[in-house]
CSV table of C-alpha atoms in Angstrom, one decimal:
chain,number,residue,atom,x,y,z
A,10,UNK,CA,0.0,0.0,0.0
A,11,UNK,CA,2.7,2.5,1.0
A,12,UNK,CA,4.6,1.8,-2.3
A,13,UNK,CA,1.6,2.7,-4.3
A,14,UNK,CA,1.0,5.9,-2.4
A,15,UNK,CA,4.7,7.0,-2.8
A,16,UNK,CA,4.4,6.4,-6.6
A,17,UNK,CA,1.3,8.6,-6.7
A,18,UNK,CA,3.0,11.4,-4.7
A,19,UNK,CA,6.1,11.2,-6.9
A,20,UNK,CA,4.1,11.3,-10.2
A,21,UNK,CA,1.7,14.1,-9.3
A,22,UNK,CA,4.3,17.0,-9.5
A,23,UNK,CA,5.5,15.8,-13.0
A,24,UNK,CA,1.9,15.5,-14.3
A,25,UNK,CA,0.8,18.9,-13.0
A,26,UNK,CA,4.0,20.7,-14.0
A,27,UNK,CA,3.1,19.8,-17.6
A,28,UNK,CA,0.2,22.2,-17.5
A,29,UNK,CA,1.7,25.4,-18.7
A,30,UNK,CA,-1.3,27.6,-19.7
A,31,UNK,CA,-0.8,30.8,-17.7
A,32,UNK,CA,-3.3,33.1,-19.5
A,33,UNK,CA,-5.8,33.2,-16.6
A,34,UNK,CA,-4.3,30.4,-14.4
A,35,UNK,CA,-1.8,30.6,-11.6
A,36,UNK,CA,-0.5,27.1,-11.1
A,37,UNK,CA,2.3,25.9,-8.8
A,38,UNK,CA,3.3,23.7,-6.0
A,39,UNK,CA,5.9,22.2,-3.8
A,40,UNK,CA,7.2,18.6,-3.4
A,41,UNK,CA,9.5,17.6,-0.5
A,42,UNK,CA,11.1,14.6,1.2
A,43,UNK,CA,12.4,14.8,4.8
A,44,UNK,CA,14.5,12.3,6.7
A,45,UNK,CA,16.0,12.1,10.2
A,46,UNK,CA,17.9,9.4,12.2
A,47,UNK,CA,19.2,9.1,15.8
A,48,UNK,CA,21.7,6.3,16.6
A,49,UNK,CA,22.9,5.7,20.2
A,50,UNK,CA,25.7,3.3,21.2
A,51,UNK,CA,26.6,2.7,24.8
A,52,UNK,CA,24.8,6.0,25.7
A,53,UNK,CA,24.8,6.3,29.5
A,54,UNK,CA,21.9,8.7,29.6
A,55,UNK,CA,19.6,6.2,27.9
A,56,UNK,CA,17.4,6.5,24.8
A,57,UNK,CA,16.8,4.5,21.7
A,58,UNK,CA,17.6,4.5,18.0
A,59,UNK,CA,15.0,6.1,15.8
A,60,UNK,CA,14.4,6.6,12.1
A,61,UNK,CA,11.8,9.0,10.7
A,62,UNK,CA,10.8,10.1,7.2
A,63,UNK,CA,8.1,12.0,5.5
A,64,UNK,CA,6.9,13.1,2.0
A,65,UNK,CA,4.6,16.0,1.2
A,66,UNK,CA,3.0,17.6,-1.9
A,67,UNK,CA,1.1,20.9,-2.1
A,68,UNK,CA,-0.4,22.3,-5.3
A,69,UNK,CA,-2.5,25.3,-6.2
A,70,UNK,CA,-4.5,26.0,-9.4
A,71,UNK,CA,-6.1,29.4,-9.3
A,72,UNK,CA,-8.2,30.9,-12.2
A,73,UNK,CA,-9.0,34.6,-12.4
A,74,UNK,CA,-10.8,36.3,-15.2
A,75,UNK,CA,-13.0,39.4,-15.0
A,76,UNK,CA,-15.3,39.1,-11.9
A,77,UNK,CA,-14.5,35.4,-11.5
A,78,UNK,CA,-12.0,33.9,-9.0
A,79,UNK,CA,-11.7,30.1,-8.7
A,80,UNK,CA,-9.1,28.7,-6.3
A,81,UNK,CA,-8.2,25.0,-6.0
A,82,UNK,CA,-5.7,23.3,-3.5
A,83,UNK,CA,-4.3,19.9,-3.0
A,84,UNK,CA,-2.4,19.2,0.2
A,85,UNK,CA,-1.0,15.7,1.0
A,86,UNK,CA,1.5,14.4,3.5
A,87,UNK,CA,2.7,11.1,4.9
A,88,UNK,CA,5.3,10.6,7.7
A,89,UNK,CA,6.6,7.7,9.7
A,90,UNK,CA,8.7,7.2,12.8
A,91,UNK,CA,10.4,3.9,13.8
A,92,UNK,CA,11.9,3.3,17.2
A,93,UNK,CA,14.2,0.4,17.8
A,94,UNK,CA,12.0,-1.6,20.1
A,95,UNK,CA,8.5,-0.7,18.9
A,96,UNK,CA,6.3,-0.9,15.8
A,97,UNK,CA,6.5,1.7,13.1
A,98,UNK,CA,4.0,4.6,13.7
A,99,UNK,CA,2.8,7.2,11.4
A,100,UNK,CA,3.5,10.8,12.4
A,101,UNK,CA,1.7,12.6,9.6
A,102,UNK,CA,-1.1,11.5,7.3
A,103,UNK,CA,-3.4,13.9,5.5
A,104,UNK,CA,-5.2,14.4,2.2
A,105,UNK,CA,-7.0,17.7,1.8
A,106,UNK,CA,-8.7,18.9,-1.4
A,107,UNK,CA,-10.4,22.3,-1.5
A,108,UNK,CA,-12.2,24.3,-4.3
A,109,UNK,CA,-13.5,27.8,-3.8
A,110,UNK,CA,-15.5,29.7,-6.4
A,111,UNK,CA,-16.1,33.4,-6.2
A,112,UNK,CA,-17.8,36.1,-8.1
A,113,UNK,CA,-17.5,39.8,-7.3
A,114,UNK,CA,-20.3,41.1,-5.1
A,115,UNK,CA,-19.9,44.7,-6.4
A,116,UNK,CA,-18.6,45.3,-10.0
A,117,UNK,CA,-15.0,46.7,-10.1
A,118,UNK,CA,-14.7,45.9,-6.3
A,119,UNK,CA,-11.9,43.3,-5.8
A,120,UNK,CA,-12.5,42.9,-2.1
A,121,UNK,CA,-16.0,41.3,-1.8
A,122,UNK,CA,-17.2,38.1,-3.5
A,123,UNK,CA,-20.1,35.7,-3.4
A,124,UNK,CA,-18.5,32.4,-2.5
A,125,UNK,CA,-19.1,28.7,-2.8
A,126,UNK,CA,-16.6,26.3,-1.3
A,127,UNK,CA,-16.0,22.5,-1.1
A,128,UNK,CA,-13.6,21.2,1.4
A,129,UNK,CA,-12.7,17.4,1.6
A,130,UNK,CA,-10.4,15.8,4.2
A,131,UNK,CA,-9.3,12.3,5.0
A,132,UNK,CA,-6.2,10.2,5.4
A,133,UNK,CA,-4.3,7.4,3.5
A,134,UNK,CA,-3.3,4.8,6.1
A,135,UNK,CA,-4.7,3.0,9.1
A,136,UNK,CA,-4.0,4.7,12.5
A,137,UNK,CA,-3.4,3.0,15.8
A,138,UNK,CA,-3.2,4.1,19.5
A,139,UNK,CA,0.3,3.1,20.6
A,140,UNK,CA,-0.7,3.1,24.3
A,141,UNK,CA,-3.8,0.9,24.0
A,142,UNK,CA,-2.6,-1.2,21.0
A,143,UNK,CA,1.2,-1.4,20.8
A,144,UNK,CA,1.1,-4.4,18.4
A,145,UNK,CA,-1.2,-2.5,16.0
A,146,UNK,CA,-4.0,-5.1,15.9
A,147,UNK,CA,-7.0,-2.8,16.1
A,148,UNK,CA,-7.0,0.4,13.9
A,149,UNK,CA,-8.8,3.4,15.2
A,150,UNK,CA,-8.9,5.2,11.9
A,151,UNK,CA,-8.6,4.4,8.2
A,152,UNK,CA,-9.0,5.9,4.7
A,153,UNK,CA,-12.5,7.5,4.7
A,154,UNK,CA,-12.9,6.6,8.4
A,155,UNK,CA,-13.1,9.4,9.1
A,156,UNK,CA,-13.7,11.4,5.9
A,157,UNK,CA,-15.0,15.0,6.1
A,158,UNK,CA,-16.8,16.9,3.4
A,159,UNK,CA,-17.9,20.5,4.0
A,160,UNK,CA,-19.9,22.5,1.5
A,161,UNK,CA,-20.7,26.2,2.1
A,162,UNK,CA,-22.2,29.3,0.5
A,163,UNK,CA,-21.5,32.8,1.8
A,164,UNK,CA,-19.5,36.0,1.4
A,165,UNK,CA,-15.7,36.3,0.9
A,166,UNK,CA,-13.7,39.4,2.0
A,167,UNK,CA,-10.3,39.9,0.4
A,168,UNK,CA,-8.7,43.2,1.6
A,169,UNK,CA,-5.3,42.3,0.1
A,170,UNK,CA,-3.5,39.5,-1.7
A,171,UNK,CA,-2.4,37.8,1.6
A,172,UNK,CA,-5.6,37.5,3.6
A,173,UNK,CA,-9.2,36.4,3.0
A,174,UNK,CA,-12.1,35.8,5.3
A,175,UNK,CA,-15.2,33.7,4.3
A,176,UNK,CA,-18.4,33.8,6.3
A,177,UNK,CA,-20.9,31.1,5.3
A,178,UNK,CA,-24.3,31.0,7.0
A,179,UNK,CA,-25.3,28.0,4.8
A,180,UNK,CA,-22.9,25.1,5.5
A,181,UNK,CA,-23.2,21.4,5.3
A,182,UNK,CA,-20.8,19.2,7.1
A,183,UNK,CA,-20.7,15.5,6.3
A,184,UNK,CA,-18.8,12.9,8.3
A,185,UNK,CA,-18.0,9.5,6.7
A,186,UNK,CA,-16.9,6.3,8.6
A,187,UNK,CA,-16.6,3.7,5.8
A,188,UNK,CA,-15.4,0.9,8.1
A,189,UNK,CA,-17.7,-1.7,9.6
A,190,UNK,CA,-16.0,-2.0,13.0
A,191,UNK,CA,-15.5,1.7,13.5
A,192,UNK,CA,-19.0,2.4,12.3
A,193,UNK,CA,-20.4,-0.2,14.8
A,194,UNK,CA,-18.5,1.6,17.6
A,195,UNK,CA,-20.1,4.9,16.6
A,196,UNK,CA,-16.6,6.5,16.0
A,197,UNK,CA,-16.2,10.1,15.0
A,198,UNK,CA,-19.8,11.1,16.0
A,199,UNK,CA,-21.8,8.8,13.7
A,200,UNK,CA,-24.6,6.8,15.2
A,201,UNK,CA,-23.5,3.2,16.0
A,202,UNK,CA,-23.9,1.1,12.8
A,203,UNK,CA,-24.2,4.1,10.5
A,204,UNK,CA,-21.5,5.2,8.1
A,205,UNK,CA,-22.6,8.7,7.5
A,206,UNK,CA,-23.6,11.8,9.4
A,207,UNK,CA,-24.9,15.1,8.1
A,208,UNK,CA,-24.9,18.4,10.0
A,209,UNK,CA,-26.2,21.8,9.0
A,210,UNK,CA,-24.8,25.1,10.3
A,211,UNK,CA,-22.5,28.0,9.8
A,212,UNK,CA,-18.8,28.2,9.1
A,213,UNK,CA,-16.0,30.8,9.1
A,214,UNK,CA,-12.8,30.3,7.2
A,215,UNK,CA,-9.7,32.6,7.4
A,216,UNK,CA,-6.5,32.2,5.4
A,217,UNK,CA,-3.3,34.1,5.6
A,218,UNK,CA,-0.2,33.6,3.4
A,219,UNK,CA,2.8,35.9,3.3
A,220,UNK,CA,6.6,36.0,3.1
A,221,UNK,CA,7.1,37.5,6.5
A,222,UNK,CA,10.9,37.7,6.2
A,223,UNK,CA,13.3,37.0,3.3
A,224,UNK,CA,12.9,33.2,2.4
A,225,UNK,CA,10.5,32.7,5.3
A,226,UNK,CA,6.9,31.9,4.2
A,227,UNK,CA,4.1,31.8,6.8
A,228,UNK,CA,0.7,30.2,6.0
A,229,UNK,CA,-2.3,30.0,8.4
A,230,UNK,CA,-5.7,28.4,7.7
A,231,UNK,CA,-8.5,28.6,10.3
A,232,UNK,CA,-11.8,26.7,9.8
A,233,UNK,CA,-14.7,27.0,12.3
A,234,UNK,CA,-18.1,25.3,12.2
A,235,UNK,CA,-21.1,25.4,14.4
A,236,UNK,CA,-24.2,23.1,14.0
A,237,UNK,CA,-27.5,25.0,14.1
A,238,UNK,CA,-29.4,22.0,15.7
A,239,UNK,CA,-27.1,19.8,17.8
A,240,UNK,CA,-25.0,21.7,20.4
A,241,UNK,CA,-24.9,25.1,18.6
A,242,UNK,CA,-22.8,26.4,21.5
A,243,UNK,CA,-20.0,24.1,20.5
A,244,UNK,CA,-17.7,25.2,17.7
A,245,UNK,CA,-15.5,22.8,15.8
A,246,UNK,CA,-12.0,24.1,15.2
A,247,UNK,CA,-9.4,23.1,12.6
A,248,UNK,CA,-6.4,25.5,12.6
A,249,UNK,CA,-3.2,24.8,10.6
A,250,UNK,CA,0.0,26.9,10.7
A,251,UNK,CA,3.0,26.3,8.5
A,252,UNK,CA,6.3,28.1,8.7
A,253,UNK,CA,8.6,27.4,5.7
A,254,UNK,CA,12.2,28.4,5.8
A,255,UNK,CA,14.1,28.2,2.5
A,256,UNK,CA,17.8,27.5,3.0
A,257,UNK,CA,18.6,27.4,-0.7
A,258,UNK,CA,17.0,26.2,-4.0
A,259,UNK,CA,16.8,22.6,-2.7
A,260,UNK,CA,17.0,22.6,1.0
A,261,UNK,CA,14.2,23.8,3.3
A,262,UNK,CA,12.9,23.5,6.9
A,263,UNK,CA,9.3,23.3,7.9
A,264,UNK,CA,7.4,23.8,11.1
A,265,UNK,CA,3.9,22.5,10.9
A,266,UNK,CA,1.3,22.9,13.7
A,267,UNK,CA,-2.3,21.8,13.8
A,268,UNK,CA,-5.0,22.3,16.4
A,269,UNK,CA,-8.3,20.5,16.3
A,270,UNK,CA,-11.4,20.6,18.4
A,271,UNK,CA,-14.4,18.5,17.4
A,272,UNK,CA,-17.2,17.9,20.0
A,273,UNK,CA,-18.2,14.7,18.3
A,274,UNK,CA,-14.8,13.0,18.8
A,275,UNK,CA,-14.7,11.4,22.2
A,276,UNK,CA,-11.8,10.2,24.4
A,277,UNK,CA,-11.8,7.7,27.2
A,278,UNK,CA,-9.6,6.5,30.0
A,279,UNK,CA,-8.8,2.7,29.8
A,280,UNK,CA,-9.0,-0.1,32.3
A,281,UNK,CA,-6.2,-2.6,33.0
A,282,UNK,CA,-7.3,-4.7,30.0
A,283,UNK,CA,-7.0,-1.7,27.6
A,284,UNK,CA,-10.8,-1.3,27.3
A,285,UNK,CA,-12.5,2.1,27.3
A,286,UNK,CA,-14.2,3.2,30.5
A,287,UNK,CA,-17.4,4.7,29.0
A,288,UNK,CA,-18.1,6.8,32.1
A,289,UNK,CA,-15.0,8.8,31.4
A,290,UNK,CA,-16.2,10.0,28.0
A,291,UNK,CA,-15.0,13.6,27.2
A,292,UNK,CA,-14.0,15.8,24.2
A,293,UNK,CA,-10.5,17.2,24.1
A,294,UNK,CA,-8.4,19.6,22.1
A,295,UNK,CA,-6.0,17.8,19.8
A,296,UNK,CA,-2.5,19.1,18.9
A,297,UNK,CA,0.0,18.1,16.3
A,298,UNK,CA,3.4,19.6,15.7
A,299,UNK,CA,6.0,18.5,13.1
A,300,UNK,CA,9.5,20.0,12.6
A,301,UNK,CA,11.3,18.8,9.5
A,302,UNK,CA,14.4,19.4,7.4
A,303,UNK,CA,14.9,18.0,3.9
A,304,UNK,CA,14.8,18.5,0.2
A,305,UNK,CA,12.1,20.5,-1.5
A,306,UNK,CA,11.3,21.5,-5.1
A,307,UNK,CA,9.1,24.6,-5.7
A,308,UNK,CA,7.6,24.9,-9.2
A,309,UNK,CA,5.2,27.3,-10.8
A,310,UNK,CA,3.5,30.2,-9.1
A,311,UNK,CA,2.4,30.6,-5.5
A,312,UNK,CA,-0.2,32.6,-3.5
A,313,UNK,CA,0.5,35.7,-1.5
């Protein structure tokens, strides 16, 4: 499975780079590979050998003509870490596809747009809880388990080329759990036995992308959602921040941070047998931070 995914990731930059029409399109992306290793021999302070690696691919395809602005994004990443005395674990796994279509709200005004957006998110590989399941026998997530699709209609404000804010009072959020065992457990907020859940509410999306210093690019994407019917006082949060430092034309460093809060995703304490204690059910903030150094290739244009 991993071999096929790597082939896809490696072939996408070549395929998309062949599209050279720049009349109304701004196309470009970045492809990178990161690797790290720690080896300890007779190390009195203790520790263990580790090997880690990741591959990522980001691509944009923006169309602008007259009063029309259509922006499309692909964001993919896979990362692993292997310690000497434990099973290999994934450290990063994401597939994000977005498409945002806008038309000027006021003729000759480049700041306000009607907007329709589609946002799809899932992962490639199975995920495990290393504390509850060190031998990786029971996956807690898979491809399309979960999968998220958000569709929205609203107003987009673009005061400059680096920032935009989209308010969508009409938003549908769809959660997919296309796995029998996870569906039966009611994972990710679906009813037990169901593989799909629909919510209707409002969303807010803010994006910022700018070279804040020479060869230092900062990107921030914030997505908020509130269900009108179920727990409207709870707001789902997905906030990604990326700091990219370009060392030279090939070498770069990345700091990736993601914060998630989803009221429908529950966490439990476990008993001595590793089973969930249902009475301890709670929702929690989730954090992910990745620091990497490796080879990167930038091609085509970029936003901001």
